[in-house]
Coordinates of C-alpha atoms in Angstrom, one line a residue:
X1 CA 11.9 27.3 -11.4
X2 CA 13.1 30.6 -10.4
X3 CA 13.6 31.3 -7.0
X4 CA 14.1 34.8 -5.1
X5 CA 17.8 34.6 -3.8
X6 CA 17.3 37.9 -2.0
X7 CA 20.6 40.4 -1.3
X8 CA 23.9 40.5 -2.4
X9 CA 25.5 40.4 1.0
X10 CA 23.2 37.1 2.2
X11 CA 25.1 35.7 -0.6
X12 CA 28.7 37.2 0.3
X13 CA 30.8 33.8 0.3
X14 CA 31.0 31.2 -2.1
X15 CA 29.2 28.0 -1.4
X16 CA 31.9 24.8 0.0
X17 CA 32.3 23.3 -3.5
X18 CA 31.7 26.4 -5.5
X19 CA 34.1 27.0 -8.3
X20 CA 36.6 30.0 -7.4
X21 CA 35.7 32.1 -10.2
X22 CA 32.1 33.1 -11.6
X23 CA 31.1 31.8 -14.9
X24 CA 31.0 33.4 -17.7
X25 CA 27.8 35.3 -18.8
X26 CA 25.5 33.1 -21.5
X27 CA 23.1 34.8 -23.4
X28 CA 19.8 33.7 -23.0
X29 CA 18.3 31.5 -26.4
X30 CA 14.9 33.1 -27.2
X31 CA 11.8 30.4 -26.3
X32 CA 10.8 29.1 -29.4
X33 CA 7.2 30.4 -30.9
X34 CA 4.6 28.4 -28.8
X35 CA 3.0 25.6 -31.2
X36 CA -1.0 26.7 -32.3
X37 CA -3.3 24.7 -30.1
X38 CA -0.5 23.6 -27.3
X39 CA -0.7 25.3 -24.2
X40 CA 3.1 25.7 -22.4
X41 CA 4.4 24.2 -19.8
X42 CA 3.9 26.1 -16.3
X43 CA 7.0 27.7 -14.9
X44 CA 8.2 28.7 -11.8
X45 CA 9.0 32.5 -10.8
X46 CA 9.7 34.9 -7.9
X47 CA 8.1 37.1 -6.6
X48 CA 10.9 39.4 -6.3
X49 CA 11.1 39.9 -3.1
X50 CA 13.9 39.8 -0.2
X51 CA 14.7 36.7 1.8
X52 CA 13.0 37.1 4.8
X53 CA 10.4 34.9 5.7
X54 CA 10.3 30.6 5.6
X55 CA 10.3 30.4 1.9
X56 CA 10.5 32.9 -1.4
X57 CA 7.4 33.0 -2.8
X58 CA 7.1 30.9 -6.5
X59 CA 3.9 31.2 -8.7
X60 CA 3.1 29.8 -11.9
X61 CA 3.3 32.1 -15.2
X62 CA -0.2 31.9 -16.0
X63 CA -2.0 30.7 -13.1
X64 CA -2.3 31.2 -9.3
X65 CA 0.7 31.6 -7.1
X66 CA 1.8 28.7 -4.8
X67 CA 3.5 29.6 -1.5
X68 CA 5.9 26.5 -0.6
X69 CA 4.7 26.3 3.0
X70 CA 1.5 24.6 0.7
X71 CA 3.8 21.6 0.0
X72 CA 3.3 18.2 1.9
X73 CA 7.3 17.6 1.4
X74 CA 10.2 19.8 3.0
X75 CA 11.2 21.9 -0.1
X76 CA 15.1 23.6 0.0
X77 CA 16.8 25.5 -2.9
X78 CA 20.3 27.0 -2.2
X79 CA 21.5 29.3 -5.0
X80 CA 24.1 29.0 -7.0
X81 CA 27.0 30.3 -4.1
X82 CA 25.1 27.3 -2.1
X83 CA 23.4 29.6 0.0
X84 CA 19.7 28.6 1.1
X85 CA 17.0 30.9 -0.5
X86 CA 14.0 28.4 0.6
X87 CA 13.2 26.5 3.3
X88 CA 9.2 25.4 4.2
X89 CA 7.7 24.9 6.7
X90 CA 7.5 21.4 5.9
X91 CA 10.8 21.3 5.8
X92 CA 11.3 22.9 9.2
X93 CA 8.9 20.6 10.9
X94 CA 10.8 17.6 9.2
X95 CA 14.3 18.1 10.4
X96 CA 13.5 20.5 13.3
X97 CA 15.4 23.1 11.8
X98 CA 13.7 26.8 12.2
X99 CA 13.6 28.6 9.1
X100 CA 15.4 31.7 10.0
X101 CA 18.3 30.1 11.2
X102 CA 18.5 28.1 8.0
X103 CA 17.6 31.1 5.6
X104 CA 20.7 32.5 4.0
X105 CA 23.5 29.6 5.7
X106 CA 25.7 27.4 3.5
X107 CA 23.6 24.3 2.4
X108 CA 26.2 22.1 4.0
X109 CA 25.8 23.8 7.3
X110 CA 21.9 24.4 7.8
X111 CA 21.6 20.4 6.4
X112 CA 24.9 18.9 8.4
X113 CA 23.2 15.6 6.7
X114 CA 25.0 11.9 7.2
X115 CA 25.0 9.0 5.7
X116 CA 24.2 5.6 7.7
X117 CA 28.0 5.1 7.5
X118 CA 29.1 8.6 9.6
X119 CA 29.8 9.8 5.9
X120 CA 29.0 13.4 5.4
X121 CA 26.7 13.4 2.4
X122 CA 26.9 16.8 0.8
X123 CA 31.4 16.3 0.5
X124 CA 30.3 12.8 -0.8
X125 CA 28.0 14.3 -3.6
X126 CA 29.4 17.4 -4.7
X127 CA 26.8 19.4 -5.9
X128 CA 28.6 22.3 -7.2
X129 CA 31.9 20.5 -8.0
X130 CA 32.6 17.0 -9.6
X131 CA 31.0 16.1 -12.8
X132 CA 28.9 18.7 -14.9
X133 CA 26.6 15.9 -16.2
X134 CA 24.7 15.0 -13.0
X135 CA 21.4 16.3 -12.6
X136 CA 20.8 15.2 -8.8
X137 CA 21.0 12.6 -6.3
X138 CA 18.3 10.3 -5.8
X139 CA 15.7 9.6 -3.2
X140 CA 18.0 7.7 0.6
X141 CA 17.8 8.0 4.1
X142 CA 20.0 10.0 5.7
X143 CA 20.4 11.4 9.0
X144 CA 20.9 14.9 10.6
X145 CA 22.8 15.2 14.3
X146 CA 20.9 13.7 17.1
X147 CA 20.4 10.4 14.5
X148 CA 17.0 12.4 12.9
X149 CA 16.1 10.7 10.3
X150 CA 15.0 11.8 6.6
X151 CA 14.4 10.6 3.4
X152 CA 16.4 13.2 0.5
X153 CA 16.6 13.9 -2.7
X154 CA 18.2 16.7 -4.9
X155 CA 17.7 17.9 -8.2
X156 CA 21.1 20.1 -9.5
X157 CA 19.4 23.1 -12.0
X158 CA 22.2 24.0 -14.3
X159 CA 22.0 26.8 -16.6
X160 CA 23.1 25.1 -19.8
X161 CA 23.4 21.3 -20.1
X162 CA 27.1 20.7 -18.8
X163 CA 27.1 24.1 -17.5
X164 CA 27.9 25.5 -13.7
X165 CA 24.9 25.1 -11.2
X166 CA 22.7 27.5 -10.7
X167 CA 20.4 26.0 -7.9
X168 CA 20.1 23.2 -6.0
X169 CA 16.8 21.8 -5.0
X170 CA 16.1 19.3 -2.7
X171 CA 13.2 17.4 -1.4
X172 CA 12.6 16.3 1.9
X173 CA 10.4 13.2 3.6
X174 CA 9.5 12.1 7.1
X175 CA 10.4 8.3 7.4
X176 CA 7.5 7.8 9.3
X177 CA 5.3 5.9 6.1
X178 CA 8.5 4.1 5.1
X179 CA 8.7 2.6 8.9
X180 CA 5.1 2.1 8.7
X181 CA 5.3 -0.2 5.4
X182 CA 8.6 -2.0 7.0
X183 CA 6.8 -2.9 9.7
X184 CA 3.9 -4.6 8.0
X185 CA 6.7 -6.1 6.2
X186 CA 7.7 -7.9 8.7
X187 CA 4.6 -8.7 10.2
X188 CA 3.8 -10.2 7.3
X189 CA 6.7 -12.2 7.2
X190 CA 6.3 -13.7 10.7
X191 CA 2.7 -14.3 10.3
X192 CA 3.6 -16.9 6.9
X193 CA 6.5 -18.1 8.7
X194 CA 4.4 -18.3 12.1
X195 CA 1.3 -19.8 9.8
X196 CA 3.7 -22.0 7.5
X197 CA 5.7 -23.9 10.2
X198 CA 2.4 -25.9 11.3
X199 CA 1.5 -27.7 8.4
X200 CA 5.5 -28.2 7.4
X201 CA 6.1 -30.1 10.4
X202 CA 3.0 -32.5 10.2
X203 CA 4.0 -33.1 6.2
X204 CA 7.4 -34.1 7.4
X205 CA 6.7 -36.0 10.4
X206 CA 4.4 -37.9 8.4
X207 CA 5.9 -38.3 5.2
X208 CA 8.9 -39.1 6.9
X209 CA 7.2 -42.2 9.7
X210 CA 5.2 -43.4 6.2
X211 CA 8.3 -43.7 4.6
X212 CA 10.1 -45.1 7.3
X213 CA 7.5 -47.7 9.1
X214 CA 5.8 -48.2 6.1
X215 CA 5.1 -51.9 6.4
X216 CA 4.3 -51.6 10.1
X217 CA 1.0 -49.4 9.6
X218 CA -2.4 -50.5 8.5
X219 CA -4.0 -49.5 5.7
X220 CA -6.5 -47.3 7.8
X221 CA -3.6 -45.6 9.6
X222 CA -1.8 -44.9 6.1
X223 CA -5.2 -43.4 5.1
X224 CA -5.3 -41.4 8.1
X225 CA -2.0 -39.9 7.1
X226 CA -1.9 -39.3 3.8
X227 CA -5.2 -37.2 4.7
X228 CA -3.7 -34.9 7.8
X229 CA -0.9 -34.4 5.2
X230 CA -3.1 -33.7 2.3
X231 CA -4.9 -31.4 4.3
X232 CA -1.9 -29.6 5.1
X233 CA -1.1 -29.0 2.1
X234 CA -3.7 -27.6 0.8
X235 CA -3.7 -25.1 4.2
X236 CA -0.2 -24.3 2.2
X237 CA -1.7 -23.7 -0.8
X238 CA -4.3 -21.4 0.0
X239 CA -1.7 -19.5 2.3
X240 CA 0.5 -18.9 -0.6
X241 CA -2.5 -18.1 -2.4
X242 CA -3.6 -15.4 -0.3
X243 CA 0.1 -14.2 -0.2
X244 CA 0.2 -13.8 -4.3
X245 CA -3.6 -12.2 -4.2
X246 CA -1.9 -9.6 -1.2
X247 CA 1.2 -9.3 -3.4
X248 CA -2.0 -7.9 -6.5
X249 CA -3.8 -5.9 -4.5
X250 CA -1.2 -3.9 -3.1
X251 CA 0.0 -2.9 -6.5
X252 CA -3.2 -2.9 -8.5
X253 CA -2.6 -6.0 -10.4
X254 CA -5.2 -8.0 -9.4
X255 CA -7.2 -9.6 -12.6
X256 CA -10.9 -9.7 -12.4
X257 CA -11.9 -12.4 -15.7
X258 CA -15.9 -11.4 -15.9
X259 CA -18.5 -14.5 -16.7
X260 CA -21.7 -14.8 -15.9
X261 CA -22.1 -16.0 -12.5
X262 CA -25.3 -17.7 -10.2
X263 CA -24.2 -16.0 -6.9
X264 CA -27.1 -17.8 -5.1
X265 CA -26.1 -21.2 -6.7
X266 CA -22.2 -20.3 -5.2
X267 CA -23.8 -19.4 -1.8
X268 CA -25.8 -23.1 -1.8
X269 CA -22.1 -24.4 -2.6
X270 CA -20.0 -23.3 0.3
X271 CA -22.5 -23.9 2.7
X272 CA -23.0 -27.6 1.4
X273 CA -19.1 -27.9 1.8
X274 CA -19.6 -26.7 5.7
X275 CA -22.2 -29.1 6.1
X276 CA -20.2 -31.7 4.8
X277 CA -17.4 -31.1 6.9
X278 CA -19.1 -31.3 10.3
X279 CA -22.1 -27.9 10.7
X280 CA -25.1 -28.7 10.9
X281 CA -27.0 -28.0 8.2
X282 CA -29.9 -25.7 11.1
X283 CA -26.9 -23.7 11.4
X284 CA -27.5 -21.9 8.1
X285 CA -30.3 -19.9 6.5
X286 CA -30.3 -18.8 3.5
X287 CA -32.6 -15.9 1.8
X288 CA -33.0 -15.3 -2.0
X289 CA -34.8 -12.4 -3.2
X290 CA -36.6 -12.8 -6.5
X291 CA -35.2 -10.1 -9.2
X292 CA -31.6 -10.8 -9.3
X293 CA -29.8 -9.4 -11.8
X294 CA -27.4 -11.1 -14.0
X295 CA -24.2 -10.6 -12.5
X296 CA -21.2 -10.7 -14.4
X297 CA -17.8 -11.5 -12.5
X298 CA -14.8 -13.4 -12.1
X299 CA -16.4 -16.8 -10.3
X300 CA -12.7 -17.9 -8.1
X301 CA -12.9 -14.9 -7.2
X302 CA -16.7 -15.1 -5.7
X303 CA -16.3 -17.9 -4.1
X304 CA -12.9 -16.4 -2.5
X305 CA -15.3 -13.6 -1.1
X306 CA -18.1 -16.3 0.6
X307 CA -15.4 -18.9 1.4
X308 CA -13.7 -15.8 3.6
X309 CA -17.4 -14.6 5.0
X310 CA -18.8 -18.1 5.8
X311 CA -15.3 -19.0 7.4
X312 CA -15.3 -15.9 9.4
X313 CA -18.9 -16.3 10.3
X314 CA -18.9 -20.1 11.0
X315 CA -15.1 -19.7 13.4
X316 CA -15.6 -16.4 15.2
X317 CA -19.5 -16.3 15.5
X318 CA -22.4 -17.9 17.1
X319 CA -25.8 -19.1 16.6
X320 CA -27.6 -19.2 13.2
X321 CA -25.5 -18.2 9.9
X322 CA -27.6 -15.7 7.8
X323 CA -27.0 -15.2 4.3
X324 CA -29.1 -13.0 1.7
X325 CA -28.8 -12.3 -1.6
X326 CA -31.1 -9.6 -2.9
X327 CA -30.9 -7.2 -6.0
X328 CA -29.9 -3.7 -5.1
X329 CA -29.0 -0.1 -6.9
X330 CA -25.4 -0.6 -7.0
X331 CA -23.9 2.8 -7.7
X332 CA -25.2 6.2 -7.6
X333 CA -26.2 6.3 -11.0
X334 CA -28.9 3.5 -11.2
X335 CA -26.9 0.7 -12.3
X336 CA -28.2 -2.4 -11.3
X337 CA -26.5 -4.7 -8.7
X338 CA -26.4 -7.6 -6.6
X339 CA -26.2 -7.3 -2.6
X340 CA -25.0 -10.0 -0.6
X341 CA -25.7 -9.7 3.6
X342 CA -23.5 -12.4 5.6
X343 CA -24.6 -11.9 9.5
X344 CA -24.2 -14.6 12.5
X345 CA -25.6 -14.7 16.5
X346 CA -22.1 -13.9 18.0
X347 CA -21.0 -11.3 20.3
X348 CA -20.3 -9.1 17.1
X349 CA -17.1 -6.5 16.2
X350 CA -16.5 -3.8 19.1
X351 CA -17.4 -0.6 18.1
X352 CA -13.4 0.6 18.5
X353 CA -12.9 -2.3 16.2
X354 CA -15.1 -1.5 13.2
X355 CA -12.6 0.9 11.3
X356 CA -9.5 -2.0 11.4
X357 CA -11.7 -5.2 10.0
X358 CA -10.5 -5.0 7.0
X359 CA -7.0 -4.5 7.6
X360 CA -3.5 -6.5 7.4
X361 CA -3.9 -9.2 10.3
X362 CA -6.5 -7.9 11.9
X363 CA -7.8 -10.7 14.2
X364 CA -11.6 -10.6 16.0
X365 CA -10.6 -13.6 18.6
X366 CA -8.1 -15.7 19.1
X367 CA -9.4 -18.4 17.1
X368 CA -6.3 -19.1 14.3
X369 CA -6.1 -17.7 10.9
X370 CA -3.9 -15.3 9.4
X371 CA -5.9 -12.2 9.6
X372 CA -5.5 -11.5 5.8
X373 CA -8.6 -13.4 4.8
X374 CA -11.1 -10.1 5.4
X375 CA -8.6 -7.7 3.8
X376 CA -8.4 -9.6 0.6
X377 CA -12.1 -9.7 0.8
X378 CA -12.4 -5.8 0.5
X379 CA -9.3 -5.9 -2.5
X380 CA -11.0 -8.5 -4.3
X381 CA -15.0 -6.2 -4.3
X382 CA -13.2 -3.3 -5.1
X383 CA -11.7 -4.9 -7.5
X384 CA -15.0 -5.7 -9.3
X385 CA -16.0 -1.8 -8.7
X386 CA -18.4 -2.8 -5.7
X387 CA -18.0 -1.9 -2.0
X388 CA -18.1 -4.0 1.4
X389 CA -18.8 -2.6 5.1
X390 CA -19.4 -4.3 8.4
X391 CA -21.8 -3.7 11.5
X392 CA -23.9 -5.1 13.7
X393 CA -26.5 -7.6 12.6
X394 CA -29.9 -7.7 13.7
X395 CA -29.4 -10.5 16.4
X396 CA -26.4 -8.8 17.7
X397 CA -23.5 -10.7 15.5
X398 CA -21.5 -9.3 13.1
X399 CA -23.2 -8.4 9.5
X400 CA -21.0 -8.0 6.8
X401 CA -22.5 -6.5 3.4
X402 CA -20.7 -6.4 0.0
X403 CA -22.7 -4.7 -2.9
X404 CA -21.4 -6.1 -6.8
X405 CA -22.2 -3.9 -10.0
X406 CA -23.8 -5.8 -12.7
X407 CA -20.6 -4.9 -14.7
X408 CA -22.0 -6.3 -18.2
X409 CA -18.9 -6.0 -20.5
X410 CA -19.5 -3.3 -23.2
X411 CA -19.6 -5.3 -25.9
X412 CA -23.0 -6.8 -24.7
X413 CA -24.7 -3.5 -23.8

């Protein structure tokens, strides 16, 4: 990348670490003959101009110029006497710096950046001194007077390998995503800890009065127990499972294994195990439509979407559960699919409320659970290419729809 470095006299001192005298002149290699078929790699080039606005202007070769003040990131280049050439607007707005003031200053005085120690970065980094084999610093947060923070990275342009620099280009970042992701971090880790200590305590205290008064407890009262602690653990278990399927999501690991599956048989399932624990089987209606498709998906996974929905439905709602399961288009381009309408009698989801269901720890009472169960929901239908939205049922509860592709394997097709 080439950048306009305007007049000599904006360039009249020597930049902090700058060696005394200039190098001396290399000839240029010719670029070798482009390769038949291969189209080159884009390069940057001035426009030739002075520095006098927020940036110099760089374009590509063949294509359509790009002004900096485009980029999302805070772009900087100081030439090689360490002088700033560039400075966008992003990078203006970043560290509150105007762009004329830092236009043609020393690098080290337009960017006075620090450490988190008090260290002042650019004598700890050297750009234009030190060793001739560094190519730039990576991406850390640093801080600029008044304790601004900014996330920087610099990338040392040299003009032979091992040779004196030329330019120095760095890259700047708000911190506000970083702060963002922290703090669901730690949300995260106080909701387990929060969700964990529960269960822990009623294994212990059990485990540890069983142990200790064994002899003085009836059989019944063991039973009773071992149960409360067997159902705590297995409140563990699905914890840490949701934890591992968050951990997936997030970085696009999670593994959908495709079988065929009898999504109206899986509904019958989970709401037998809720009548079996305690609802009353008139709390539940279920709808088939004739026509279903055959449906090929990964079935823990299916029943980890229904097990969420009835949960959700069956805790935070009211009146009669309604599920359907109908065949529908599934995607744009005719393919054949499988819709699935959960829906209770409940005050429903606030309006305000609808755009953050199926986010981290969102919560729609203050009736327990983690408030992951509905986000892993939407991970896991994406997951299988479909799609999931919420709204207001037809009684006034809360309807929540989730649309699955046939997604035959190709193979069978």
């Amino acid at each position: 990348m080439t950048v306009g470095t305007g007049s000599p006299a904006q360039a009249r001192s020597a930049a902090p670490h700058a060696p005394e005298a200039p190098p001396a002149h290399v000839p240029e290699q010719p670029a070798p003959p482009p390769v038949p078929g291969q189209t080159a790699a884009p390069s940057c080039e001035s426009d030739g101009g002075p520095v006098g606005g927020s940036a110099a202007g760089i374009g590509f070769a063949d294509g359509p110029g790009i002004d900096p003040d485009d980029l999302p990131d805070g772009l900087v280049v100081a030439d090689e006497t360490g002088r700033i050439v560039c400075f966008n607007a992003a990078a203006g707005r970043i560290t509150a710096v105007p762009a004329a003031s830092a236009l043609g200053r020393p690098l080290d005085e337009a960017l006075p950046l620090e450490d988190l120690k008090g260290s002042r970065w650019w004598a700890l980094t050297d750009p234009y001194g030190g060793l001739a084999t560094r190519r730039g610093q990576p991406e850390r947060n640093l801080l600029l007077p008044g304790g601004r923070e900014v996330l920087v990275s610099a990338r040392y342009v040299r003009a032979r390998p091992g040779g004196p620099v030329r330019r120095v280009v760095v890259s700047l970042r708000g911190t506000e995503a970083r702060r963002r992701t922290e703090r669901s971090h730690a949300e995260l880790i106080a909701t387990v800890a929060h969700e964990l200590r529960s269960p822990l305590t009623s294994v212990k205290g059990f485990t540890a009065t069983l142990l200790d008064k064994w002899e003085r407890f009836t059989d019944d009262q063991k039973r009773l127990m071992l149960e409360t602690v067997d159902a705590d653990a297995g409140r563990i278990k699905r914890l840490i499972a949701e934890l591992l399927d968050i951990s997936r999501i997030d970085s696009g690991r999670l593994e959908v294994r495709r079988q065929p599956v009898d999504i109206a048989a899986a509904v019958g399932r989970h709401v037998h195990a809720h009548t079996t624990g305690g609802q009353s089987p008139d709390r539940f209606f279920v709808r088939v439509r004739p026509g279903l498709p055959e449906l090929w998906a990964d079935p823990d996974k299916i029943d980890q979407i229904l097990g969420n929905l009835l949960e959700n439905a069956v805790r935070h709602g009211e009146g009669t559960v309604t599920i359907e399961v109908a065949p529908t288009t599934a995607t744009s381009d005719g393919e054949k699919g499988t819709e699935v309408t959960v829906s209770d009698e409940g005050p429903g989801i606030p309006e305000e409320s609808m755009g953050r269901v199926f986010t981290r720890f969102w919560r729609g009472s203050k009736r327990g659970g983690t408030g992951l169960g509905l986000y892993i929901v939407k991970g896991v239908v994406e997951a299988h290419g479909g799609t999931i939205t919420v709204g207001r049922g037809p009684r006034g509860g809360a309807e929540f729809r989730f649309i699955l592709p046939v997604g035959t394997p190709a193979h069978l097709l």
